[in-house]
mmCIF file of C-alpha atoms in Angstrom:
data_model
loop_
_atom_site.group_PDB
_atom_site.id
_atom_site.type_symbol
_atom_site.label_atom_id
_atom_site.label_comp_id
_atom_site.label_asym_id
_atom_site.label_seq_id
_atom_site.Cartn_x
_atom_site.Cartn_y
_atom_site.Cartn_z
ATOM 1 C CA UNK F 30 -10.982 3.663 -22.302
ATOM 2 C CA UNK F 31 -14.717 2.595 -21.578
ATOM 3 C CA UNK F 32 -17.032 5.829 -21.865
ATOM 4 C CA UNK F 33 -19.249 5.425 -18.819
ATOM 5 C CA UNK F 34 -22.892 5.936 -19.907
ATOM 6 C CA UNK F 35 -25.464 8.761 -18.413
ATOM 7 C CA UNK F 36 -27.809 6.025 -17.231
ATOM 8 C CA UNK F 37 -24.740 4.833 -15.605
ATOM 9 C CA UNK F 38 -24.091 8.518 -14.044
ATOM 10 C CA UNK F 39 -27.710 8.498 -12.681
ATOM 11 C CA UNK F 40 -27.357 5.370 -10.936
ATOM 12 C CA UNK F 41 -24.532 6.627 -8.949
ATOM 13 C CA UNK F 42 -25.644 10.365 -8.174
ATOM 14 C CA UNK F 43 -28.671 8.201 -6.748
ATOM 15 C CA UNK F 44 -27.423 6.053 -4.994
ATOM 16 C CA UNK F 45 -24.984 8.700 -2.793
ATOM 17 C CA UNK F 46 -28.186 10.726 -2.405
ATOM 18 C CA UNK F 47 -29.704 7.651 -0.992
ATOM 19 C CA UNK F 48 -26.524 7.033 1.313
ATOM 20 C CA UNK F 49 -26.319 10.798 2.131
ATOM 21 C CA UNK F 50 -29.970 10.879 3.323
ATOM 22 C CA UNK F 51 -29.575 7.524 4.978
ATOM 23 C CA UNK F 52 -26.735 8.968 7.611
ATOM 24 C CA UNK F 53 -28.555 12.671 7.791
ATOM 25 C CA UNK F 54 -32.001 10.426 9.215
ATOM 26 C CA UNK F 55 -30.198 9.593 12.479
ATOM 27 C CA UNK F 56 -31.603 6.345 12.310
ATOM 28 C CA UNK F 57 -28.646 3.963 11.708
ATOM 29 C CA UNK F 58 -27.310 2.560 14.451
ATOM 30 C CA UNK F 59 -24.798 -0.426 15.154
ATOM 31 C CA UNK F 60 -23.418 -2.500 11.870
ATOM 32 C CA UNK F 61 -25.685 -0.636 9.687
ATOM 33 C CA UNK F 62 -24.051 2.517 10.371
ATOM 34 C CA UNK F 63 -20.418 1.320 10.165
ATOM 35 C CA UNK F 64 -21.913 0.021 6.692
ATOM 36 C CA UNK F 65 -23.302 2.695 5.491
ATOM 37 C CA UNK F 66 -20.703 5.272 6.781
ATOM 38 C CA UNK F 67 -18.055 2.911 4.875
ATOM 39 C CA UNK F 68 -19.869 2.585 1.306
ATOM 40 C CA UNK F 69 -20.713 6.271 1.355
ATOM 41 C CA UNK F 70 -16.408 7.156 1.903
ATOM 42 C CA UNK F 71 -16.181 4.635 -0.812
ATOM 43 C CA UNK F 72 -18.907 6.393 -3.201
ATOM 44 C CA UNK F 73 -18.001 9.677 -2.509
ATOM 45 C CA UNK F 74 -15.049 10.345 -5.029
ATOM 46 C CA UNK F 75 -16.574 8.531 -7.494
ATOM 47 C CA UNK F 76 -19.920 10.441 -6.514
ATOM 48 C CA UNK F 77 -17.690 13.880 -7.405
ATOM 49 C CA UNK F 78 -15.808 12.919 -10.306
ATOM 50 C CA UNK F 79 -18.836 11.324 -11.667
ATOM 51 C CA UNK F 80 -21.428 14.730 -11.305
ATOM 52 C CA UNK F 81 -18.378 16.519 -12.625
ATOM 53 C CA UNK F 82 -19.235 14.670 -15.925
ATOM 54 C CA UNK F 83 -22.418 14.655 -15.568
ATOM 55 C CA UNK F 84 -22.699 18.561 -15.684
ATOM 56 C CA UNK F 85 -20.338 18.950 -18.628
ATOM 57 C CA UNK F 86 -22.261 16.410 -20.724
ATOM 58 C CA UNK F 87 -25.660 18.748 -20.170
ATOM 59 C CA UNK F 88 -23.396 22.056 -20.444
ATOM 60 C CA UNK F 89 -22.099 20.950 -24.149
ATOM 61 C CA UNK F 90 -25.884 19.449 -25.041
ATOM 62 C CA UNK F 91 -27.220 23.028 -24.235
ATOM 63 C CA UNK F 92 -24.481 24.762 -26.048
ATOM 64 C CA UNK F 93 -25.197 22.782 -28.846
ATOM 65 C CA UNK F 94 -28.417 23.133 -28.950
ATOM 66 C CA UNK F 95 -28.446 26.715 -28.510
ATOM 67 C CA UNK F 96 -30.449 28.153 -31.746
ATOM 68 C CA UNK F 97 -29.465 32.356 -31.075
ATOM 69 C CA UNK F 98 -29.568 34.551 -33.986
ATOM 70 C CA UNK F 99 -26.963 36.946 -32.395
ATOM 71 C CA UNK F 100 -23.489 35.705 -33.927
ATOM 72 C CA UNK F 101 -21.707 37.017 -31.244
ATOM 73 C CA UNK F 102 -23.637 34.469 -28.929
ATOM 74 C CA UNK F 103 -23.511 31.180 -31.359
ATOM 75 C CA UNK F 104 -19.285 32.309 -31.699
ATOM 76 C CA UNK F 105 -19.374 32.174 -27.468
ATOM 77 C CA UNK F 106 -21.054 29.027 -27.659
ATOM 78 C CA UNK F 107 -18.760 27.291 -30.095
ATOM 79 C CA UNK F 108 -15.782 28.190 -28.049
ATOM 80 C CA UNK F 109 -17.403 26.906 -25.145
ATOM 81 C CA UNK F 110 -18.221 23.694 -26.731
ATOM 82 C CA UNK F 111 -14.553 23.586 -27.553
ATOM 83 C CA UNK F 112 -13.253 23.695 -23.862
ATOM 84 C CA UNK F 113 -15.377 21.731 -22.374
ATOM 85 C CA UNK F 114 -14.528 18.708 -25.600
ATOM 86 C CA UNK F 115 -10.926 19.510 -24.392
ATOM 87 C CA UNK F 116 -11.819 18.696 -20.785
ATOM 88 C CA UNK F 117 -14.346 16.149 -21.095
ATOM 89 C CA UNK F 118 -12.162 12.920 -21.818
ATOM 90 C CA UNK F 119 -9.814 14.299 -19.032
ATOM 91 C CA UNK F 120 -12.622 14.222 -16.367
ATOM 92 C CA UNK F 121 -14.078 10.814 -17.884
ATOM 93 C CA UNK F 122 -10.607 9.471 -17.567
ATOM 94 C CA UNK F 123 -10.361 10.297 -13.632
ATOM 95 C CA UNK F 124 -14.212 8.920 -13.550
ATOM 96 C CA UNK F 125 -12.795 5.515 -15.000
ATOM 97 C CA UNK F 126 -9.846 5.547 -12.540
ATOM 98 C CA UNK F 127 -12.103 6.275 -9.917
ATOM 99 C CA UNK F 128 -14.477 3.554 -10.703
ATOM 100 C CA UNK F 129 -11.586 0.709 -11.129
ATOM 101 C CA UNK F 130 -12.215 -1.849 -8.412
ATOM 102 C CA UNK F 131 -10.394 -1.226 -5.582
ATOM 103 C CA UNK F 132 -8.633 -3.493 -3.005
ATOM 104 C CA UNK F 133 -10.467 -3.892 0.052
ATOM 105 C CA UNK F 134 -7.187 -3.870 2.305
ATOM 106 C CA UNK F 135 -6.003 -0.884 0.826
ATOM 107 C CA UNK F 136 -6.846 1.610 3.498
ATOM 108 C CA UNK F 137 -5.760 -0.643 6.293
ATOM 109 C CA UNK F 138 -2.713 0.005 8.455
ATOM 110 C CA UNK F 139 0.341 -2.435 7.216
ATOM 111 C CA UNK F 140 2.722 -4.931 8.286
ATOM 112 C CA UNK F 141 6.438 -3.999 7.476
ATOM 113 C CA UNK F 142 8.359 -7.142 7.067
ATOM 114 C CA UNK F 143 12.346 -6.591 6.026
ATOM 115 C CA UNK F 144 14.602 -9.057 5.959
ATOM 116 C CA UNK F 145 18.483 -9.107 5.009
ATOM 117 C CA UNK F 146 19.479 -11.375 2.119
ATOM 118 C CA UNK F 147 22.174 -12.415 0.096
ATOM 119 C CA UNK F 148 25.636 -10.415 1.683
ATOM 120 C CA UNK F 149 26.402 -10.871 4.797
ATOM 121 C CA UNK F 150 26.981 -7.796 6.822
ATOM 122 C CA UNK F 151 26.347 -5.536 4.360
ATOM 123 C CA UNK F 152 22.882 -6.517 2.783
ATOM 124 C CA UNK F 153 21.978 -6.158 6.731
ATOM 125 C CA UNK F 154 23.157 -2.420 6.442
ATOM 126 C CA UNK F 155 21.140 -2.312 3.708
ATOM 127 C CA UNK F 156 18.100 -3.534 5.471
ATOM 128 C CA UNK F 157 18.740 -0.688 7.749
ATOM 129 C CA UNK F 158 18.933 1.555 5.179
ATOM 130 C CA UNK F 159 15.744 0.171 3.703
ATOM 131 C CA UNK F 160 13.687 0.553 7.394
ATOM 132 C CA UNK F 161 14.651 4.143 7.851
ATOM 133 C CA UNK F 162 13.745 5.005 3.823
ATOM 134 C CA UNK F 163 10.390 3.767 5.040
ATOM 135 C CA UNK F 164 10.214 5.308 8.306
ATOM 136 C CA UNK F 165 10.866 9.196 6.690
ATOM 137 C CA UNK F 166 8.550 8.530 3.818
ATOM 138 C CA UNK F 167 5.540 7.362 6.417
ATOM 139 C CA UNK F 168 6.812 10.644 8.658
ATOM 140 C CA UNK F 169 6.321 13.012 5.760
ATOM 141 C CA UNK F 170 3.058 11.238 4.991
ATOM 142 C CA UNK F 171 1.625 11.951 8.673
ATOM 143 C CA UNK F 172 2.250 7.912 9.886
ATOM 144 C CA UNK F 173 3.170 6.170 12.878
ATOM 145 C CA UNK F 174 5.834 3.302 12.561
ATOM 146 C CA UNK F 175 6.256 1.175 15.427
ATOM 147 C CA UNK F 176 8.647 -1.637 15.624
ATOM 148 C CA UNK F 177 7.278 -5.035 16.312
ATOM 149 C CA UNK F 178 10.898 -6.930 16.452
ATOM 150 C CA UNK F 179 13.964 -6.300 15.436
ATOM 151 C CA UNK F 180 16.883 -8.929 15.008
ATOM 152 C CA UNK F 181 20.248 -6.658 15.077
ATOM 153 C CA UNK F 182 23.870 -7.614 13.494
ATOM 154 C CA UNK F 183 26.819 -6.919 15.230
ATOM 155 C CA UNK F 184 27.800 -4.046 13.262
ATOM 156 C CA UNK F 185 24.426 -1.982 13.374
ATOM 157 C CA UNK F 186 22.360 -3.627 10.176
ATOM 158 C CA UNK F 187 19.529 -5.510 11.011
ATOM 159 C CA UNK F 188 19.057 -9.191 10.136
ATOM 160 C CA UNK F 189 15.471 -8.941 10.227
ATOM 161 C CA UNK F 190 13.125 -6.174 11.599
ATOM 162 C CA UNK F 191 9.322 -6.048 11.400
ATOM 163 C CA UNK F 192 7.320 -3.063 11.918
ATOM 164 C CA UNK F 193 3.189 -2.093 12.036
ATOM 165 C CA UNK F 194 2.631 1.429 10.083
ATOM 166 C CA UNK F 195 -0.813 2.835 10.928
ATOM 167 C CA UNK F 196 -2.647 5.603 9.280
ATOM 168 C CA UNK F 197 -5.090 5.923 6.051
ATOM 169 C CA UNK F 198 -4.264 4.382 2.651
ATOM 170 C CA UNK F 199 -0.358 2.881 4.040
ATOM 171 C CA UNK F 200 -1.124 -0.380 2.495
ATOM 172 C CA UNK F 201 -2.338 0.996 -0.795
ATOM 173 C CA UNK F 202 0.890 3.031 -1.059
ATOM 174 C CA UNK F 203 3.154 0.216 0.459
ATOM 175 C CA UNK F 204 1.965 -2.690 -1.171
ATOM 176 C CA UNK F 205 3.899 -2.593 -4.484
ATOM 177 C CA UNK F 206 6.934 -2.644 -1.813
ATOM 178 C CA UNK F 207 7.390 -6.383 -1.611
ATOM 179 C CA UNK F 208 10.019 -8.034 -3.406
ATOM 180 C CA UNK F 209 13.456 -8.133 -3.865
ATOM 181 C CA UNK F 210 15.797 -4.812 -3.676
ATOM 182 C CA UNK F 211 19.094 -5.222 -4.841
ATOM 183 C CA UNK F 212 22.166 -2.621 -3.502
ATOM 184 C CA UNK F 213 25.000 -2.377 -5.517
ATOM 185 C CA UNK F 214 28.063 -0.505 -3.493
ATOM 186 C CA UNK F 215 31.453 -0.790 -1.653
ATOM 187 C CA UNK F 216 30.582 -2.154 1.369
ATOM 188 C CA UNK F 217 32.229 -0.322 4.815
ATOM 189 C CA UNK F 218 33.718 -3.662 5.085
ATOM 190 C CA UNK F 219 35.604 -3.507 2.085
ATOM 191 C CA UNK F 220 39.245 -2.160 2.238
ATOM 192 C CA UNK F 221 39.872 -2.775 -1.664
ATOM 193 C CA UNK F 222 36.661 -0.352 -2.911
ATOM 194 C CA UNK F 223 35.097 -3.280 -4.400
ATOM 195 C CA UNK F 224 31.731 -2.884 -5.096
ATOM 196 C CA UNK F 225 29.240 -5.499 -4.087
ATOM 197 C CA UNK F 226 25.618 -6.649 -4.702
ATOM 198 C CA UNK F 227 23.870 -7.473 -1.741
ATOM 199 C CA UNK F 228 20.172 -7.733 -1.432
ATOM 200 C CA UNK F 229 17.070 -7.397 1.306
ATOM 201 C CA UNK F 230 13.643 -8.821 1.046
ATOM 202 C CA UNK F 231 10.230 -6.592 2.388
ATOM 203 C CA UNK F 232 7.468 -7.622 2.790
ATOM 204 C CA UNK F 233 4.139 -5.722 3.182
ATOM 205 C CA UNK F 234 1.157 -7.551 4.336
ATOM 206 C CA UNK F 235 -2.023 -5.178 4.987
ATOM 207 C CA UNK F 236 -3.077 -5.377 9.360
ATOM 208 C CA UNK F 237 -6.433 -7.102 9.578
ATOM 209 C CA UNK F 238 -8.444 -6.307 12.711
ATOM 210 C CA UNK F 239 -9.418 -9.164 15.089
ATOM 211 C CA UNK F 240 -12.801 -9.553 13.096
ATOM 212 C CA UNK F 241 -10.775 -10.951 9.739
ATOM 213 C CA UNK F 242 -9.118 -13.210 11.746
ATOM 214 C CA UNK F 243 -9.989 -15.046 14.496
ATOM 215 C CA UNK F 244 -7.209 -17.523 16.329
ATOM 216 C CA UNK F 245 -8.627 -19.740 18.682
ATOM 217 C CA UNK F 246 -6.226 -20.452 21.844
ATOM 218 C CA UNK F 247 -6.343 -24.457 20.995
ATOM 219 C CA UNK F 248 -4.523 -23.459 17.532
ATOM 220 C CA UNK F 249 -1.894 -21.816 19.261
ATOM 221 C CA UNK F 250 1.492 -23.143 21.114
ATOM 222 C CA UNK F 251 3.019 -20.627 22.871
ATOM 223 C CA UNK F 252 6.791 -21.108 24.591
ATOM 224 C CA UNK F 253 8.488 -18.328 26.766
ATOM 225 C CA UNK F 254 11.450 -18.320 26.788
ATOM 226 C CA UNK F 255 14.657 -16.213 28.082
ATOM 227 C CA UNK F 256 15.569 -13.310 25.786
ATOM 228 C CA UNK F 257 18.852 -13.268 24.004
ATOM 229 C CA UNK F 258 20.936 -10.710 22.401
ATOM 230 C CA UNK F 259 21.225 -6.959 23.262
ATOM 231 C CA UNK F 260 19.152 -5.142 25.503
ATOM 232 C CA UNK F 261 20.181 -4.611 29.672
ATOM 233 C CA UNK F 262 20.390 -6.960 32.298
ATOM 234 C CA UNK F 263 16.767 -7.970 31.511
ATOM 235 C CA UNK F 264 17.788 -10.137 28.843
ATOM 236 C CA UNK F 265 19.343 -12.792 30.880
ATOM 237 C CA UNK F 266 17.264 -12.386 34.237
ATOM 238 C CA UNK F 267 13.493 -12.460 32.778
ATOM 239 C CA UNK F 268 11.519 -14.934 30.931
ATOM 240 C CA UNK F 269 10.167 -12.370 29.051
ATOM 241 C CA UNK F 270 10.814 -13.476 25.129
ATOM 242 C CA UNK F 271 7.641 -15.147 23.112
ATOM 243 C CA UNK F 272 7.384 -17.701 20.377
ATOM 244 C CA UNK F 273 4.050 -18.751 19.306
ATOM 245 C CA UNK F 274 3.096 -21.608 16.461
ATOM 246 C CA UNK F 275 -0.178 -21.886 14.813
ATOM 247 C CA UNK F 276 -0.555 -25.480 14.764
ATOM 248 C CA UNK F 277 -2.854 -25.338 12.114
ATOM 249 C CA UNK F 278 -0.614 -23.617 9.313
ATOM 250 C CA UNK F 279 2.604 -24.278 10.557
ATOM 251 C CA UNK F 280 3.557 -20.294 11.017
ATOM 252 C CA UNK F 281 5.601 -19.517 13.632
ATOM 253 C CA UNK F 282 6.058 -16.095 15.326
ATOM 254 C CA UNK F 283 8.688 -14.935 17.445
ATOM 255 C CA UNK F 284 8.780 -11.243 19.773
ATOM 256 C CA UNK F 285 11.090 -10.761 22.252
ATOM 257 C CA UNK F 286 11.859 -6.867 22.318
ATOM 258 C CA UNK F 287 9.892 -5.414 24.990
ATOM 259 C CA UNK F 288 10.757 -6.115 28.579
ATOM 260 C CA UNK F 289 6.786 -7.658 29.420
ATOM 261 C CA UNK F 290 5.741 -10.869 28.582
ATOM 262 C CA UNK F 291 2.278 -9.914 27.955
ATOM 263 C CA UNK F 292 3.800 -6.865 25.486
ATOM 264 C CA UNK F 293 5.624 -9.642 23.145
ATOM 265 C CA UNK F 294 2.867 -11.531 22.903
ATOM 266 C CA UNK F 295 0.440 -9.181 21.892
ATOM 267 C CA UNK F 296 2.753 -7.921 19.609
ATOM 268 C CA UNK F 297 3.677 -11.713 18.523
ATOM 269 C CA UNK F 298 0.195 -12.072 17.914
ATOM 270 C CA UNK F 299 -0.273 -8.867 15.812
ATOM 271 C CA UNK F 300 2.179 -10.093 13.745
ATOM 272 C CA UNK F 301 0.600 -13.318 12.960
ATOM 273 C CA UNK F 302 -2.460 -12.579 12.221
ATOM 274 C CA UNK F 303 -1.405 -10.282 9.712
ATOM 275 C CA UNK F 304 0.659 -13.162 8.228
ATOM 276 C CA UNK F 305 -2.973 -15.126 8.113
ATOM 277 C CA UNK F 306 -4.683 -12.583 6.811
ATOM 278 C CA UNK F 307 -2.288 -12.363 3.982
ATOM 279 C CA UNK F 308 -2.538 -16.202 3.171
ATOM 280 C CA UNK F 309 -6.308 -16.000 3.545
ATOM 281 C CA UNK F 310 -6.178 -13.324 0.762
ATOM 282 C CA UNK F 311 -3.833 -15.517 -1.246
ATOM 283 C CA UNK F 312 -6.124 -18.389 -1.120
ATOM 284 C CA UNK F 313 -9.249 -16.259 -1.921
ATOM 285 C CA UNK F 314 -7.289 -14.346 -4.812
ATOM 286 C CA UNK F 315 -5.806 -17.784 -6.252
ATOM 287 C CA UNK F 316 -8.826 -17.791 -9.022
ATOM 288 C CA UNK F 317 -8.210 -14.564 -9.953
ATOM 289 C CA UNK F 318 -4.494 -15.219 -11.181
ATOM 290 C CA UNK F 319 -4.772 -14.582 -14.498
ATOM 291 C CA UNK F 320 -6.439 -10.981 -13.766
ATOM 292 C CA UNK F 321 -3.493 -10.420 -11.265
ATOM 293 C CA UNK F 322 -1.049 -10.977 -14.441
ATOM 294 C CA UNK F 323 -2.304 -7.324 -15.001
ATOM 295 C CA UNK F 324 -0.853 -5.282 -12.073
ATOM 296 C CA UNK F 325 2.404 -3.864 -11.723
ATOM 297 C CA UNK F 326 4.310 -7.042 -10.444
ATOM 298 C CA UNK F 327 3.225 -9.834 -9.145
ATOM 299 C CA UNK F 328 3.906 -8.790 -5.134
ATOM 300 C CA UNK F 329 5.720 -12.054 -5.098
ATOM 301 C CA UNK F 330 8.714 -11.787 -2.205
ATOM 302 C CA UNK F 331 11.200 -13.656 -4.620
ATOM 303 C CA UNK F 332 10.837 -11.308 -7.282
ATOM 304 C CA UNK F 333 13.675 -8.944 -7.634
ATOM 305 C CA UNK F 334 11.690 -5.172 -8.006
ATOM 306 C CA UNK F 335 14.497 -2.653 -7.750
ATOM 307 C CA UNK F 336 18.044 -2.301 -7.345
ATOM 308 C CA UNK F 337 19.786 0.624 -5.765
ATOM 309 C CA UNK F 338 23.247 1.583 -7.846
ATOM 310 C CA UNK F 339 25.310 4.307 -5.586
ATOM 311 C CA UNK F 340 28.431 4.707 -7.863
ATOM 312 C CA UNK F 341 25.936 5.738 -10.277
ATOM 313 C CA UNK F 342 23.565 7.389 -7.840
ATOM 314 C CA UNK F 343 20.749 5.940 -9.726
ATOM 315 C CA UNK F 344 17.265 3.884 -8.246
ATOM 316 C CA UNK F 345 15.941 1.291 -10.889
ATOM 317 C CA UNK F 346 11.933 -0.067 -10.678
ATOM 318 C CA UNK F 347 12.278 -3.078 -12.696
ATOM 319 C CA UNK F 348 8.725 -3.808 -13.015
ATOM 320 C CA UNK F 349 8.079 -0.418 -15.105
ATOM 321 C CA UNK F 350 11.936 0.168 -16.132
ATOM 322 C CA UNK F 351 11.979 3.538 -14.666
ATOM 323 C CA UNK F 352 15.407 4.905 -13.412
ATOM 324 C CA UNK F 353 15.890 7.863 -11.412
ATOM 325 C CA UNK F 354 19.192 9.492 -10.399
ATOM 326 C CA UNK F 355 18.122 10.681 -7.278
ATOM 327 C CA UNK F 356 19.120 7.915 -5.091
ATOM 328 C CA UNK F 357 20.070 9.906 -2.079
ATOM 329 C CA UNK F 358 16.644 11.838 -1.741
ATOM 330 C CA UNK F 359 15.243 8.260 -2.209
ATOM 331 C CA UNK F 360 16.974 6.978 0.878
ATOM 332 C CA UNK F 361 16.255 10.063 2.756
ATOM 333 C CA UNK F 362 12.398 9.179 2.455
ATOM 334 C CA UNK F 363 10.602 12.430 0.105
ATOM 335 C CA UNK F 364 12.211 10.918 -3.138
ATOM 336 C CA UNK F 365 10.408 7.395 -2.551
ATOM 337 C CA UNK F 366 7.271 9.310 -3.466
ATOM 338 C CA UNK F 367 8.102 9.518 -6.579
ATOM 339 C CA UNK F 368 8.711 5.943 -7.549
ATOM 340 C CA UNK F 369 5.079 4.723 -5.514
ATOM 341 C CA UNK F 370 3.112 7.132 -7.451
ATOM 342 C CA UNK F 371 4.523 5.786 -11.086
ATOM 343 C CA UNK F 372 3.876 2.304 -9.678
ATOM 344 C CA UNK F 373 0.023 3.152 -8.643
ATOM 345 C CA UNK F 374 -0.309 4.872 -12.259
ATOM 346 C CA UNK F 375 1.423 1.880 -14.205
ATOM 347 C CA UNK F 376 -0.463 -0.366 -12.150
ATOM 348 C CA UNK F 377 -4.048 1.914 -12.952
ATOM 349 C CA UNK F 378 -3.523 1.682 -16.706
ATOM 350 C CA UNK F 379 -2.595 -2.041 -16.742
ATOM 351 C CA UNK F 380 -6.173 -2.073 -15.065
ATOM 352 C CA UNK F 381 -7.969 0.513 -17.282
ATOM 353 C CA UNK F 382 -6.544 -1.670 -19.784
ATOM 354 C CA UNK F 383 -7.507 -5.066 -18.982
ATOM 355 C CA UNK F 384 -11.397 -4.025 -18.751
ATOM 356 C CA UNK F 385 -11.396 -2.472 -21.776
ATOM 357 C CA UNK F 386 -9.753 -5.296 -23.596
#
């Protein structure tokens, strides 16, 4: 682990005084307020952690420089020069974590893409399944889910169903999400208990706002159409259901779960420019591929990430081959804490790693 130096510690208690002082003046107004206000929510845990180290350093210099002839004092010394060697590498660890370059999207809202894969019926139950793990884990954490679109099967499983979760930090804690997750089980369809692997894709792209990404209207083709499926007498009388194509990338959006027009299409449009926004990111992070190698999985949609064994009540993570029987407090949405925080660790000391080496 790199040893951040005191010159280094200087520089940042500086510059957070500098921000600090910079928002007390009252003069900031506009852009260079948002700016400021942002870098100094950036700074400020690494601001902490980093005076935390900072005042041990000095503490243990003093200590050790202490010259008393009283041997009771030099023996209090010593064993103060002891804790605070136990402690230090802890605190310089949590300095290095906090220093590790973050993603910019990771405090956005997110995009919750799930779609059912290989198995019929049953891997859309398990897409189900899969939406309302989600939907418990961002209640406990204090988030709103709203669903965008939803594409139902007959027998209560969704074929596809796309959702925006708002609130601090969801993409940071969402993002290792995407992949493949694999359900082994006997399906309700099954009369012989046979168990079955079915599988569901998710897909979590972080919500840019309309600043990120700007559409112009003579990129767009947009086609109304009349709603299909469940939903009332609506469906069939009202012209209501929205499909737009960005000509330029070929994406194509479709929204047709609120009654309003004007509702699907903002929420159409909500949807793609979060797809956008993710290829934009793609594009810009394509040079960066071999430093990508380093995090926990490769966030690739194809990869298969975890599977989901309920004769054996066990959850496997793939990417850091960590298995927990706990699979119904998983699925219930607490127990999915669990497996996020090993991923943001693994994913941390893959990091930590990779600069050092």
């Amino acid at each position: 682990m790199s040893i951040v130096s005191d010159e280094r510690l200087r520089q940042i208690a500086h510059r957070f005084a500098e921000l600090e002082a910079r928002l007390a003046s009252g003069t900031l107004e506009g852009d260079a307020f948002v700016t400021a206000s942002r870098d100094y929510a950036e700074l400020e845990p690494v601001a902490q952690v980093a005076g935390q180290v900072a005042t041990m350093r000095a503490e243990m210099a003093n200590l050790q420089a202490l010259d008393d002839p009283d041997p009771e004092m030099r023996a209090l010394a010593a064993e103060e020069v002891a804790r605070i060697r136990a402690e230090l590498p802890v605190a310089e660890h949590r300095l290095a974590l906090a220093m590790l370059p973050r993603d910019a999207a990771d405090q956005r809202p997110a995009m919750l893409e799930i779609r059912a894969g290989t198995g019929g019926d049953e891997a859309a139950l398990f897409a189900a399944d899969l939406y309302r793990m989600y939907e418990r884990y961002a209640a406990e954490q204090g988030w709103r889910v709203e669903m965008i679109s939803a594409n139902a099967s007959d027998i209560g499983g969704f074929k596809e169903v796309v959702a925006n979760v708002s609130g601090t930090g969801v993409f940071a804690r969402f993002k290792f999400e995407s992949g493949v997750h694999r359900v082994q089980r006997v399906p309700v369809t099954e009369s012989g208990g046979r168990i079955h692997t079915s599988a569901a894709t998710v897909a979590v792209l972080p919500e840019p706002s309309e600043v990120d990404v700007q559409i112009e209207d003579k990129d767009l083709k947009i086609d109304i159409y009349r709603a299909s499926g469940a939903g009332g007498q609506h469906v069939n009388t009202t012209d209501s259901a929205v499909r737009i194509t960005h000509l330029p990338s070929g994406l194509v959006v479709i929204c047709q779960d609120e009654r309003s027009q004007h509702k699907n299409k903002a929420k159409a449009m909500q949807v793609l420019r979060a797809r956008l926004f993710e290829k934009m990111r793609d594009e810009a992070q394509g040079a960066e591929a071999e430093a990508r190698k380093a995090m926990v999985g490769s966030g690739d949609r194809s990869e298969r990430i975890r599977t989901y064994n309920f004769p054996q009540g066990r959850v496997t993570d793939h990417r850091i081959n960590l298995t927990l029987h706990r699979l119904p407090e998983i699925l219930e949405g607490p127990g999915l804490a669990e497996l996020i925080d090993a991923l943001i660790a693994e994913d941390e000391a893959k990091r930590l790693a990779a600069m050092d080496g």
